[in-house]
Coordinates of C-alpha atoms in Angstrom, one line a residue:
X1 CA 0.9 -14.0 -3.4
X2 CA 1.7 -11.9 -6.5
X3 CA 4.6 -12.2 -8.9
X4 CA 7.2 -9.5 -8.5
X5 CA 10.1 -11.5 -9.8
X6 CA 12.7 -9.3 -11.5
X7 CA 11.1 -6.1 -10.2
X8 CA 13.2 -3.5 -8.3
X9 CA 11.6 -1.4 -5.5
X10 CA 12.4 1.4 -3.1
X11 CA 10.9 1.2 0.4
X12 CA 10.9 4.4 2.5
X13 CA 9.6 4.5 6.0
X14 CA 10.8 1.4 7.9
X15 CA 11.5 2.4 11.5
X16 CA 11.2 -1.0 13.2
X17 CA 9.5 -4.4 12.7
X18 CA 6.1 -3.0 13.5
X19 CA 6.2 -0.4 10.7
X20 CA 3.7 -0.5 7.9
X21 CA 6.6 -0.1 5.5
X22 CA 8.2 -3.3 6.9
X23 CA 5.0 -5.2 6.4
X24 CA 5.0 -4.0 2.8
X25 CA 8.7 -4.8 2.3
X26 CA 8.2 -8.3 3.6
X27 CA 5.4 -8.9 1.1
X28 CA 7.5 -7.4 -1.8
X29 CA 10.4 -9.7 -0.8
X30 CA 8.2 -12.8 -0.6
X31 CA 6.8 -12.0 -4.0
X32 CA 10.4 -11.9 -5.5
X33 CA 11.2 -8.2 -5.7
X34 CA 14.7 -6.8 -5.0
X35 CA 14.6 -3.9 -2.6
X36 CA 16.4 -0.7 -1.7
X37 CA 15.6 0.3 1.9
X38 CA 16.2 3.6 3.6
X39 CA 16.7 4.6 7.2
X40 CA 16.1 8.1 8.7
X41 CA 19.5 8.7 10.5
X42 CA 22.3 7.1 12.5
X43 CA 20.0 6.6 15.5
X44 CA 17.5 4.7 13.3
X45 CA 20.1 2.7 11.4
X46 CA 20.6 -0.1 14.1
X47 CA 16.9 -0.8 14.1
X48 CA 16.5 -0.8 10.3
X49 CA 19.7 -2.5 9.0
X50 CA 19.0 -5.9 10.6
X51 CA 15.5 -5.9 8.9
X52 CA 17.1 -4.9 5.6
X53 CA 19.5 -7.8 6.0
X54 CA 16.5 -10.1 6.5
X55 CA 15.1 -8.7 3.2
X56 CA 18.4 -9.3 1.5
X57 CA 18.3 -5.6 0.4
X58 CA 21.4 -4.8 -1.7
X59 CA 20.9 -1.0 -1.1
X60 CA 20.5 0.3 2.5
X61 CA 20.7 4.1 2.4
X62 CA 20.2 7.1 4.7
X63 CA 17.3 9.3 3.9
X64 CA 16.0 12.4 5.7
X65 CA 13.9 14.2 3.2
X66 CA 14.5 17.5 5.0
X67 CA 18.2 17.3 4.3
X68 CA 19.4 18.7 1.0
X69 CA 20.5 16.2 -1.7
X70 CA 19.8 13.0 0.4
X71 CA 16.8 12.0 -1.7
X72 CA 18.7 12.7 -4.9
X73 CA 21.5 10.5 -3.6
X74 CA 19.1 7.6 -3.0
X75 CA 17.9 7.7 -6.6
X76 CA 21.4 8.2 -7.9
X77 CA 22.4 5.0 -6.1
X78 CA 19.4 3.1 -7.6
X79 CA 20.3 4.4 -11.1
X80 CA 23.9 3.1 -10.6
X81 CA 22.9 -0.2 -9.1
X82 CA 19.9 -1.1 -11.2
X83 CA 19.4 1.5 -13.9
X84 CA 15.6 1.3 -13.4
X85 CA 12.9 1.3 -10.7
X86 CA 9.6 -0.6 -10.9
X87 CA 7.9 0.6 -7.8
X88 CA 8.3 2.7 -4.6
X89 CA 6.6 2.9 -1.3
X90 CA 6.4 6.2 0.5
X91 CA 5.4 5.6 4.2
X92 CA 6.6 8.6 6.1
X93 CA 4.7 11.4 7.9
X94 CA 5.5 13.9 10.5
X95 CA 4.0 16.9 12.4
X96 CA 5.4 18.7 15.4
X97 CA 3.7 17.6 18.6
X98 CA 2.6 21.0 19.6
X99 CA 0.8 21.5 16.3
X100 CA -0.6 17.9 16.0
X101 CA -2.1 17.9 19.5
X102 CA -3.7 21.3 19.2
X103 CA -6.6 22.7 17.2
X104 CA -6.1 22.9 13.5
X105 CA -7.0 26.6 13.7
X106 CA -4.2 27.1 16.2
X107 CA -1.4 25.3 14.2
X108 CA 1.7 27.3 13.4
X109 CA 2.7 28.2 9.9
X110 CA 6.1 26.6 10.5
X111 CA 4.6 23.4 11.8
X112 CA 2.1 23.1 9.0
X113 CA 4.7 23.7 6.3
X114 CA 7.0 21.1 7.8
X115 CA 4.2 18.6 8.0
X116 CA 3.3 19.2 4.3
X117 CA 6.9 19.0 3.2
X118 CA 7.7 15.7 4.9
X119 CA 4.3 14.0 4.6
X120 CA 3.2 15.1 1.2
X121 CA 5.7 17.1 -0.9
X122 CA 8.4 14.4 -0.4
X123 CA 6.1 12.0 -2.3
X124 CA 5.9 14.4 -5.2
X125 CA 9.7 14.8 -5.2
X126 CA 10.0 11.0 -5.2
X127 CA 7.7 10.7 -8.1
X128 CA 9.7 13.2 -10.1
X129 CA 12.9 11.3 -9.4
X130 CA 11.3 8.0 -10.1
X131 CA 9.8 9.0 -13.5
X132 CA 13.0 8.7 -15.6
X133 CA 13.7 5.3 -14.0
X134 CA 10.3 3.9 -14.9
X135 CA 10.6 3.9 -18.6
X136 CA 8.7 0.6 -18.7
X137 CA 6.0 1.9 -16.3
X138 CA 5.8 1.3 -12.6
X139 CA 3.8 2.0 -9.4
X140 CA 4.1 4.7 -6.7
X141 CA 2.4 4.0 -3.4
X142 CA 1.9 6.3 -0.4
X143 CA 0.1 5.9 3.0
X144 CA -3.0 7.9 4.0
X145 CA -5.6 7.7 6.7
X146 CA -9.4 8.2 7.0
X147 CA -8.8 11.5 8.7
X148 CA -8.1 12.9 5.2
X149 CA -11.7 12.3 4.3
X150 CA -13.6 13.1 7.5
X151 CA -12.9 14.6 10.9
X152 CA -11.3 12.1 13.2
X153 CA -10.9 13.0 16.9
X154 CA -7.3 13.9 17.8
X155 CA -6.0 13.5 14.2
X156 CA -5.9 17.3 14.0
X157 CA -3.5 18.9 11.5
X158 CA -2.6 15.7 9.8
X159 CA -6.2 15.5 8.4
X160 CA -5.6 18.4 6.0
X161 CA -2.1 17.2 5.3
X162 CA -3.2 13.7 4.3
X163 CA -6.0 15.3 2.2
X164 CA -3.3 17.1 0.3
X165 CA -1.5 13.9 -0.1
X166 CA -4.5 12.1 -1.6
X167 CA -5.2 15.0 -4.0
X168 CA -1.6 14.9 -5.1
X169 CA -2.0 11.2 -5.7
X170 CA -4.8 11.8 -8.2
X171 CA -2.8 14.5 -10.0
X172 CA 0.3 12.4 -10.2
X173 CA -1.7 9.5 -11.5
X174 CA -3.1 11.7 -14.3
X175 CA 0.2 13.2 -15.3
X176 CA 2.2 10.0 -15.2
X177 CA -0.4 7.6 -16.5
X178 CA 0.6 8.0 -20.1
X179 CA 4.0 6.6 -19.2
X180 CA 2.4 3.5 -17.6
X181 CA 3.2 4.8 -14.1
X182 CA 0.3 4.0 -11.6
X183 CA -0.1 6.0 -8.4
X184 CA -2.2 5.0 -5.3
X185 CA -2.8 6.1 -1.7
X186 CA -3.4 3.2 0.7
X187 CA -5.6 4.1 3.7
X188 CA -5.2 1.5 6.5
X189 CA -7.3 1.4 9.6
X190 CA -5.6 2.3 12.9
X191 CA -2.4 0.3 13.5
X192 CA -0.2 0.2 16.6
X193 CA 2.9 1.7 14.9
X194 CA 5.6 4.0 16.2
X195 CA 4.2 6.8 14.1
X196 CA 0.7 6.3 15.5
X197 CA 1.9 6.6 19.0
X198 CA 2.2 10.4 18.5
X199 CA -1.6 10.7 18.1
X200 CA -3.4 11.4 21.4
X201 CA -5.8 8.7 22.6
X202 CA -4.9 6.4 19.7
X203 CA -5.9 3.3 21.7
X204 CA -9.5 4.7 21.6
X205 CA -9.3 4.9 17.8
X206 CA -8.3 1.3 17.6
X207 CA -11.1 0.2 20.0
X208 CA -13.7 2.2 18.0
X209 CA -12.5 0.6 14.8
X210 CA -12.9 -2.9 16.2
X211 CA -16.4 -2.1 17.5
X212 CA -17.7 -0.3 14.5
X213 CA -16.0 -1.9 11.5
X214 CA -18.2 -4.5 9.7
X215 CA -15.5 -7.1 10.1
X216 CA -14.9 -6.1 13.7
X217 CA -11.1 -6.5 13.5
X218 CA -8.0 -4.4 13.1
X219 CA -5.8 -4.9 10.0
X220 CA -2.1 -5.9 10.4
X221 CA 1.0 -4.7 8.6
X222 CA 1.0 -8.0 6.7
X223 CA -2.5 -7.2 5.4
X224 CA -1.4 -3.9 4.2
X225 CA 1.7 -5.5 2.7
X226 CA -0.4 -8.0 0.7
X227 CA -2.4 -5.1 -0.8
X228 CA 0.7 -3.2 -1.6
X229 CA 2.2 -6.2 -3.4
X230 CA -0.9 -6.6 -5.4
X231 CA -0.9 -2.9 -6.5
X232 CA 2.8 -3.2 -7.6
X233 CA 2.1 -6.3 -9.6
X234 CA 1.0 -6.6 -13.2
X235 CA -2.3 -7.9 -12.0
X236 CA -3.2 -4.3 -11.0
X237 CA -1.9 -2.8 -14.3
X238 CA -5.3 -1.1 -15.1
X239 CA -5.7 0.5 -11.6
X240 CA -4.5 4.0 -10.8
X241 CA -5.3 7.2 -8.9
X242 CA -7.3 5.7 -6.1
X243 CA -7.4 5.9 -2.4
X244 CA -7.7 2.3 -1.4
X245 CA -9.1 1.6 2.1
X246 CA -8.0 -1.5 4.1
X247 CA -9.8 -1.1 7.4
X248 CA -12.3 -3.9 7.8
X249 CA -14.9 -1.7 6.2
X250 CA -14.7 1.0 8.8
X251 CA -14.7 3.8 6.2
X252 CA -18.2 2.9 5.1
X253 CA -19.8 3.3 8.5
X254 CA -21.4 6.7 9.2

């Protein structure tokens, strides 16, 4: 695929072997990168640690971005272990069910702020902590969805949240570009992941994507992983600030 030999990366968001983050981690590993992997909490650890072992990850760390100092502890461990970081993948998002399943106009202040904090501001925080570890440049990746650009049925409050994430990506790319740090949002088509299961009628979204996308197929976590590996490689050293769609062309269909 792409040469990531000697590169060190942080992967945030693996929940199980169907996670987009795991598809990306597999690609990074195949390409020669050494990885730090996080898990949400003690309940999640038994599902994540065996996957981290398959990836030969030397750092497997707890990370709940809502808990004080956990994110800082992850970057401190990376500093101690490697003294640098070449890329990171942010693949986490959350919205309370009662807010996600209702109308955007009805969402609570508390639910919206929590969704923004976990799904968007955590990426900004990671960028800030990664910056001093990327003295030789690097790549920061996050995951978005088409609902950030247009109204998608049942995506609800996550649409505005992901739109904020994509806008943040552009600003981070501009601010960090002079240091050789590239920033991208990847926007996959609908995938049957644990996170997606929280969206109402998600099966209908997948069916519609197959029917209407020019390639008439769904993407896989391995497809997304290949793209992520490319973006973290030196081959993509002149690309930054984009939202890159990997959805069989669905995003171009009106």
